[in-house]
Structures are given as structure tokens and as C-alpha cells.
mmCIF file of N, CA, C and O in Angstrom:
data_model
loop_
_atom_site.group_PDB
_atom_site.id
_atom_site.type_symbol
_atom_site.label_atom_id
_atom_site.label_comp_id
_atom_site.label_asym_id
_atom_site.label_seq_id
_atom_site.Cartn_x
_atom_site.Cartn_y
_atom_site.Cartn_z
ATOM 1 N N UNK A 276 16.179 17.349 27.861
ATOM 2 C CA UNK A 276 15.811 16.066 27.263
ATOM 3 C C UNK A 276 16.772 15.740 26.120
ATOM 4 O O UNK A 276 16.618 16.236 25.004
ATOM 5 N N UNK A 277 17.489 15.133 26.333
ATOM 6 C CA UNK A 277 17.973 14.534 25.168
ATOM 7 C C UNK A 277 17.315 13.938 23.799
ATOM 8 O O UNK A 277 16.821 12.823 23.964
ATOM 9 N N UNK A 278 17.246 14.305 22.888
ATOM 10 C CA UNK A 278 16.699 14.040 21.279
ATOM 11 C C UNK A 278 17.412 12.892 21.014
ATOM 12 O O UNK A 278 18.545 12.738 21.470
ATOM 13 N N UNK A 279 16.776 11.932 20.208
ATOM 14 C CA UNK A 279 16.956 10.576 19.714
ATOM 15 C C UNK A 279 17.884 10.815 18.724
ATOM 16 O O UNK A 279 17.721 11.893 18.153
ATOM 17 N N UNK A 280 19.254 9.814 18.162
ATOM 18 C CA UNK A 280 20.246 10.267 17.369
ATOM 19 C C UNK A 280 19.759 10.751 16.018
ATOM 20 O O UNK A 280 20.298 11.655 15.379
ATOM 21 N N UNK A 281 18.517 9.955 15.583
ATOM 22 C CA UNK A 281 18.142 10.958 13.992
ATOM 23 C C UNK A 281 17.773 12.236 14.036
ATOM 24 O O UNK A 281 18.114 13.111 13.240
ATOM 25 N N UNK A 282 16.738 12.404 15.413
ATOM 26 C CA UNK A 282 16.463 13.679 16.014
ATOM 27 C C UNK A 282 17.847 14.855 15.043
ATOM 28 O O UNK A 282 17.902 15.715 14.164
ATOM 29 N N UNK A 283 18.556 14.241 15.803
ATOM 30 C CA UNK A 283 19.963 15.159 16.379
ATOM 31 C C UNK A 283 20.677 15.253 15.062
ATOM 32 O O UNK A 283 21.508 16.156 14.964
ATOM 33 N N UNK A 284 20.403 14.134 13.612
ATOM 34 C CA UNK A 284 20.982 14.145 12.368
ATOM 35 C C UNK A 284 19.936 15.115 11.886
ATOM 36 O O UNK A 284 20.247 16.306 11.876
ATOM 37 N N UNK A 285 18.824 14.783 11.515
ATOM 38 C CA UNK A 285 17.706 15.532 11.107
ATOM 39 C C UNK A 285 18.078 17.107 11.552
ATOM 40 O O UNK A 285 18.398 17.682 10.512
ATOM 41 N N UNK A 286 18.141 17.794 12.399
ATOM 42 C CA UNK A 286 18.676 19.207 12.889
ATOM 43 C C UNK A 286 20.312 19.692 12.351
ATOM 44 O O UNK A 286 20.526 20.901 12.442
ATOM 45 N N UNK A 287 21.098 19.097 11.977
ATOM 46 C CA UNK A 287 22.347 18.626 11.573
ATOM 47 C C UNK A 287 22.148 18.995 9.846
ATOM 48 O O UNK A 287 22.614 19.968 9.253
ATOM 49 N N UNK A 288 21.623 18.304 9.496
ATOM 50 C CA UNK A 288 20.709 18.148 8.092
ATOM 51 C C UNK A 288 20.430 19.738 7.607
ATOM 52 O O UNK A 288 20.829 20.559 6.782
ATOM 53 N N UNK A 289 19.543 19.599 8.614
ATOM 54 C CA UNK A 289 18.476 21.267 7.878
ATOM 55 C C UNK A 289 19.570 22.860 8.153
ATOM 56 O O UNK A 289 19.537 23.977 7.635
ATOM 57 N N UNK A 290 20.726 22.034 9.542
ATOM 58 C CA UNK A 290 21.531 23.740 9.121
ATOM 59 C C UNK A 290 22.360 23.593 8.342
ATOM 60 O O UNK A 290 23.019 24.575 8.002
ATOM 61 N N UNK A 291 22.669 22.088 7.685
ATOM 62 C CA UNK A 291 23.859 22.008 6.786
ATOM 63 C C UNK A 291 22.694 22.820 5.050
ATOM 64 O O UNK A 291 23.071 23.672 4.246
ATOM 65 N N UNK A 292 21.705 22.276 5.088
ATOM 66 C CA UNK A 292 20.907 22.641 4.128
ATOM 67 C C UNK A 292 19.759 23.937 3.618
ATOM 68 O O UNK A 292 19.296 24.256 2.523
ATOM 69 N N UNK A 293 19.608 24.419 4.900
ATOM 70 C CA UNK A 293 19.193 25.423 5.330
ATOM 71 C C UNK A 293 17.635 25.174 5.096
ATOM 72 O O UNK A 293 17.024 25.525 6.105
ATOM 73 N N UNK A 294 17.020 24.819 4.372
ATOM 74 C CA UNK A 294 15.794 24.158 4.619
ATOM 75 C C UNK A 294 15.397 22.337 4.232
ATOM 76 O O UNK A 294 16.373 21.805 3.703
ATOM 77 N N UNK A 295 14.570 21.676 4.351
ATOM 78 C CA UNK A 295 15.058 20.584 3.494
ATOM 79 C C UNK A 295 13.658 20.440 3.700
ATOM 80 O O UNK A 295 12.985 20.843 4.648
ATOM 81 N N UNK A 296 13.211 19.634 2.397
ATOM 82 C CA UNK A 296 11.735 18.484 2.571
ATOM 83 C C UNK A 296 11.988 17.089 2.790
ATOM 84 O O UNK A 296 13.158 16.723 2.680
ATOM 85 N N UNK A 297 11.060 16.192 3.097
ATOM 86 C CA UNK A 297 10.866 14.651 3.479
ATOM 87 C C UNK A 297 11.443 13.964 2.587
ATOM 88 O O UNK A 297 12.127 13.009 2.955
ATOM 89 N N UNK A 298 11.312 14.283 1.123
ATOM 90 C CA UNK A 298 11.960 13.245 0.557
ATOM 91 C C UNK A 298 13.567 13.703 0.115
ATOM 92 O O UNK A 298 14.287 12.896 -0.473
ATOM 93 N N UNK A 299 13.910 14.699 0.368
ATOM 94 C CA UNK A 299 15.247 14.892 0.224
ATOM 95 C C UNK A 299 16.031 14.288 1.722
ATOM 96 O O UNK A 299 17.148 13.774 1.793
ATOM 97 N N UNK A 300 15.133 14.519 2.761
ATOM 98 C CA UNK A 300 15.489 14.167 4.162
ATOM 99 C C UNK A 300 15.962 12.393 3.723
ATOM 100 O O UNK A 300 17.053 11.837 3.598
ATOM 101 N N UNK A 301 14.988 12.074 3.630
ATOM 102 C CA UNK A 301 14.707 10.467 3.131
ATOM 103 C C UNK A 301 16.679 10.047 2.657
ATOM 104 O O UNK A 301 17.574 9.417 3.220
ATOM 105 N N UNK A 302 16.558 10.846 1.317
ATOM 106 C CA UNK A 302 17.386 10.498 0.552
ATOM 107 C C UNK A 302 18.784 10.641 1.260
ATOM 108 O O UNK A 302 19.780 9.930 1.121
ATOM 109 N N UNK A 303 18.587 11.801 2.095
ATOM 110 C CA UNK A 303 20.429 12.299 2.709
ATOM 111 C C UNK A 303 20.217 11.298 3.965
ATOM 112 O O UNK A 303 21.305 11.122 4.513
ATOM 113 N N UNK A 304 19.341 10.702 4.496
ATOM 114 C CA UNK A 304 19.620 10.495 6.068
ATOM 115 C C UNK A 304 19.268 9.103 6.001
ATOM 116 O O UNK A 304 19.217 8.412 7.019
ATOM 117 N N UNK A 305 19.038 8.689 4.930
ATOM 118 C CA UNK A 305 18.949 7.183 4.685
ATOM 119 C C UNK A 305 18.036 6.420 5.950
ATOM 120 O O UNK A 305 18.263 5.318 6.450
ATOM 121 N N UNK A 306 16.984 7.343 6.272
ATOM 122 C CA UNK A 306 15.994 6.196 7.700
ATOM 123 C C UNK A 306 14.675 6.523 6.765
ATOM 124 O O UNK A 306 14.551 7.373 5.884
ATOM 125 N N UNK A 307 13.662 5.482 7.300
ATOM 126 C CA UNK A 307 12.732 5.209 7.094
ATOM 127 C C UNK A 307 11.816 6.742 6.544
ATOM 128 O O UNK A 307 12.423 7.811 6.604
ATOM 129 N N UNK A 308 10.659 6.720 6.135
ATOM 130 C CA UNK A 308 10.037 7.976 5.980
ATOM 131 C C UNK A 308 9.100 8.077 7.111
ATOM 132 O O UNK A 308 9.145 9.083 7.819
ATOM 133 N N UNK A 309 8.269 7.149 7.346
ATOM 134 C CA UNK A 309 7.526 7.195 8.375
ATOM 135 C C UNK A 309 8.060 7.548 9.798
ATOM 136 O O UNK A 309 7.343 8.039 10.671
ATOM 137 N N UNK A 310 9.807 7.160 10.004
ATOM 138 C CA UNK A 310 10.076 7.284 11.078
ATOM 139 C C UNK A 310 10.589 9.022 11.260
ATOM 140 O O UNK A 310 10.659 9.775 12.231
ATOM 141 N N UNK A 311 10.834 9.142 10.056
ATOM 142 C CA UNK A 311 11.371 10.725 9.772
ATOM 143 C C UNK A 311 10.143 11.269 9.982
ATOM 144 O O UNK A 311 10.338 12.131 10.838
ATOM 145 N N UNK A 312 8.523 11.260 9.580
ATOM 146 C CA UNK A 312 7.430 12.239 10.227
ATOM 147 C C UNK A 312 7.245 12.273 11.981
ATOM 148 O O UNK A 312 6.843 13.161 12.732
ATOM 149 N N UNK A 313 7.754 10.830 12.242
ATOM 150 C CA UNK A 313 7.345 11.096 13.999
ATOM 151 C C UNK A 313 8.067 11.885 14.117
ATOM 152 O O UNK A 313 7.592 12.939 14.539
ATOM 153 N N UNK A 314 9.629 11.863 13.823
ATOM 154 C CA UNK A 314 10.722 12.856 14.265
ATOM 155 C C UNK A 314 10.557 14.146 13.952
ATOM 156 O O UNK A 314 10.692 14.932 14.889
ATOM 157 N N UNK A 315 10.209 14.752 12.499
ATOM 158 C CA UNK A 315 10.209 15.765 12.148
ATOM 159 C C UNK A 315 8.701 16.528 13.351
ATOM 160 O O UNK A 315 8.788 17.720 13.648
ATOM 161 N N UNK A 316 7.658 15.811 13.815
ATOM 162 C CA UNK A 316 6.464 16.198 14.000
ATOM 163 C C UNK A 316 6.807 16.745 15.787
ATOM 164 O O UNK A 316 6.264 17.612 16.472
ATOM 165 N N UNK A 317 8.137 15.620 16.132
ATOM 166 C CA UNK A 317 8.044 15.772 17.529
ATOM 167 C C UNK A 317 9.362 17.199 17.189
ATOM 168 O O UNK A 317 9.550 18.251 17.800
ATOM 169 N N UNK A 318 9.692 16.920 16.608
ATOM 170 C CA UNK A 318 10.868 18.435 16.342
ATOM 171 C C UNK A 318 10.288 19.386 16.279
ATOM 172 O O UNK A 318 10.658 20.404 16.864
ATOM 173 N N UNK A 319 9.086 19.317 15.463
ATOM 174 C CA UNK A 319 7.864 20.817 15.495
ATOM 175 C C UNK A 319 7.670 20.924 16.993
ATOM 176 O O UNK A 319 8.185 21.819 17.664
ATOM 177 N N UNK A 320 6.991 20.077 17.425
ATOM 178 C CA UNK A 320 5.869 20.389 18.998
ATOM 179 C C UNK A 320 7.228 20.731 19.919
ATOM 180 O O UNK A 320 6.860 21.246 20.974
ATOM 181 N N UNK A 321 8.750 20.597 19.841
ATOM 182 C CA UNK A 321 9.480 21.497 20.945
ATOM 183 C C UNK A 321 10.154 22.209 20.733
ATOM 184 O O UNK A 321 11.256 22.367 21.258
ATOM 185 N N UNK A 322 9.396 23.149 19.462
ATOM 186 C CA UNK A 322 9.738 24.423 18.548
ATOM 187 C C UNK A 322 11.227 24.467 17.850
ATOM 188 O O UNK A 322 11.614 25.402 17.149
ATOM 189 N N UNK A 323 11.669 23.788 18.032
ATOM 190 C CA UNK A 323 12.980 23.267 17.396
ATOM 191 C C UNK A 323 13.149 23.781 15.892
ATOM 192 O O UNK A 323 13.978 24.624 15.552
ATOM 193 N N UNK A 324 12.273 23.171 15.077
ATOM 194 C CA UNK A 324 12.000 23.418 13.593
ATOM 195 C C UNK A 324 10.410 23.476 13.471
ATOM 196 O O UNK A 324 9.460 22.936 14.038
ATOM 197 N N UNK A 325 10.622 24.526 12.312
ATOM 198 C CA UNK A 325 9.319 24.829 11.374
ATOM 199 C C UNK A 325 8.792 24.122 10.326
ATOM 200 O O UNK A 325 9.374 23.661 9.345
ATOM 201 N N UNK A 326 7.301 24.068 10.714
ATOM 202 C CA UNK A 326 6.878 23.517 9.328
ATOM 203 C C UNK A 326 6.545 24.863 8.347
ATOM 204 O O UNK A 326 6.091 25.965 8.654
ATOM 205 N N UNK A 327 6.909 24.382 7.214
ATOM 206 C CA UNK A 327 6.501 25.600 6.404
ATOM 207 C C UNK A 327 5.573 24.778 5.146
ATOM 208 O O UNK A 327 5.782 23.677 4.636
ATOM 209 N N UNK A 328 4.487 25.778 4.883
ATOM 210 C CA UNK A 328 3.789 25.403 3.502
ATOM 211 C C UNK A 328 2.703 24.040 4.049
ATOM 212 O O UNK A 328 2.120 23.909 5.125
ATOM 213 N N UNK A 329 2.729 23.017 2.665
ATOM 214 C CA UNK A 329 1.265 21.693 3.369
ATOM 215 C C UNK A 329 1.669 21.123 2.278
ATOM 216 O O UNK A 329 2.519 21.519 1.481
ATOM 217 N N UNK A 330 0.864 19.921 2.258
ATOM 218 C CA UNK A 330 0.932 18.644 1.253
ATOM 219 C C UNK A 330 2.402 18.856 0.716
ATOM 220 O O UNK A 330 3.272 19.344 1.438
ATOM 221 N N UNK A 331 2.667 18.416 -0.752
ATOM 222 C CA UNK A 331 4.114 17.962 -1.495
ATOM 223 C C UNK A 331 5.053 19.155 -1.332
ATOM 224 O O UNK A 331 6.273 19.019 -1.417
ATOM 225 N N UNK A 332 4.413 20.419 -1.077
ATOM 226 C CA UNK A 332 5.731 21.778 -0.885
ATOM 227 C C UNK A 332 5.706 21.654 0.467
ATOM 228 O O UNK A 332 5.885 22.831 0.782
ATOM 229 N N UNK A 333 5.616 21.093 1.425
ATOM 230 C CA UNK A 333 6.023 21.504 2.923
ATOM 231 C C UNK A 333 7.717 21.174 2.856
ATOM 232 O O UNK A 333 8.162 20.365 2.042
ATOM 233 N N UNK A 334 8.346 21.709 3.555
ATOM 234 C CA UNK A 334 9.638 22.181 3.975
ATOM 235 C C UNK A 334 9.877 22.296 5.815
ATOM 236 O O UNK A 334 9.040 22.738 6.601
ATOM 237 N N UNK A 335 11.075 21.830 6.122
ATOM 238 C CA UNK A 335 11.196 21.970 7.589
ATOM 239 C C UNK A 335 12.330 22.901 7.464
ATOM 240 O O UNK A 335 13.342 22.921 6.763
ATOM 241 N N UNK A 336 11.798 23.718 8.433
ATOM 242 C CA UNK A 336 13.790 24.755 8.825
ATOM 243 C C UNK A 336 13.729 25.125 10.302
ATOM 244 O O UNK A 336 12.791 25.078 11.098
ATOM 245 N N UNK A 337 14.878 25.470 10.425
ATOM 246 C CA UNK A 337 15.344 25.656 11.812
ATOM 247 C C UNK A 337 14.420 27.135 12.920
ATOM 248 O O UNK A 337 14.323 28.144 12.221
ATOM 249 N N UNK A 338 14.008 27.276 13.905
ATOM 250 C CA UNK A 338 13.968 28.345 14.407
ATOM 251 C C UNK A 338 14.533 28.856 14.883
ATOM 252 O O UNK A 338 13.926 29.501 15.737
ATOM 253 N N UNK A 339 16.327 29.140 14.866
ATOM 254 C CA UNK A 339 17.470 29.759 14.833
ATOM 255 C C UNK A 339 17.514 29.412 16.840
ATOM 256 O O UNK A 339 18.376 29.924 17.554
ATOM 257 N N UNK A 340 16.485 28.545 17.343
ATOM 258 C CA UNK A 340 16.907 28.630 18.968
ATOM 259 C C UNK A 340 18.253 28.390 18.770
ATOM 260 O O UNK A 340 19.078 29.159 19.263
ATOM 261 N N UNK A 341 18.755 26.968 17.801
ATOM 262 C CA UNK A 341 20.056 26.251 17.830
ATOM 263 C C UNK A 341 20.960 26.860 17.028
ATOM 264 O O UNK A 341 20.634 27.158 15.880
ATOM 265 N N UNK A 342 22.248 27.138 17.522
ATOM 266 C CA UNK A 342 22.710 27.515 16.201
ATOM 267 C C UNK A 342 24.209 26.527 16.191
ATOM 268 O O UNK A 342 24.951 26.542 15.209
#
């Protein structure tokens, strides 16, 4: 399946950064926030990236499938 191009920045992002949160995401990738949770949420469900932590400390990082 091919991943949608933020998909594909968003993953780009987190190995240039090694972990990143939403509003730093926000800030480097310049798209919407709301559109960054569908992405980040559908990046979780095809194990791609991790959620780590809840509320204002959650963090996304890679599960090393990609390298």
C-alpha cells in the first residue's frame, strides 16, 4: 500500500528526529494538526510507529521495521 505523501514526511521526520511529538510535528511539517492525528493514528494501526506515553507527553517513534 502506498502511504499518503505526509504519511511518508511524517516517517522521514521521526528518523531524522528520532522521536518527535504533535506539536513539534506541527511545527517541522507545516500540515494541519488534525490531519497529522489521522496520519499519525493510521501510522500506529500498520505498526509503522509507536505511540509512547498519553495526553501532552505522548511521543511517536519508529518500530525500526523501516530503516
Amino acid at each position: 500500500t502506498k502511504l499518503p505523501e505526509l504519511s511518508e514526511k511524517i516517517i522521514e521526520i521521526i528518523k531524522e528526529q528520532g522521536k518527535i511529538n504533535i506539536s513539534d510535528l506541527e511545527k517541522i511539517s507545516k500540515a494541519n494538526k488534525n490531519t497529522l492525528k489521522v496520519r499519525l493514528r493510521e501510522l500506529v494501526s500498520y505498526n509503522i510507529i509507536s505511540k509512547n506515553n498519553a495526553g501532552k507527553s505522548t511521543f511517536y517513534t519508529l518500530n525500526g521495521l523501516i530503516k
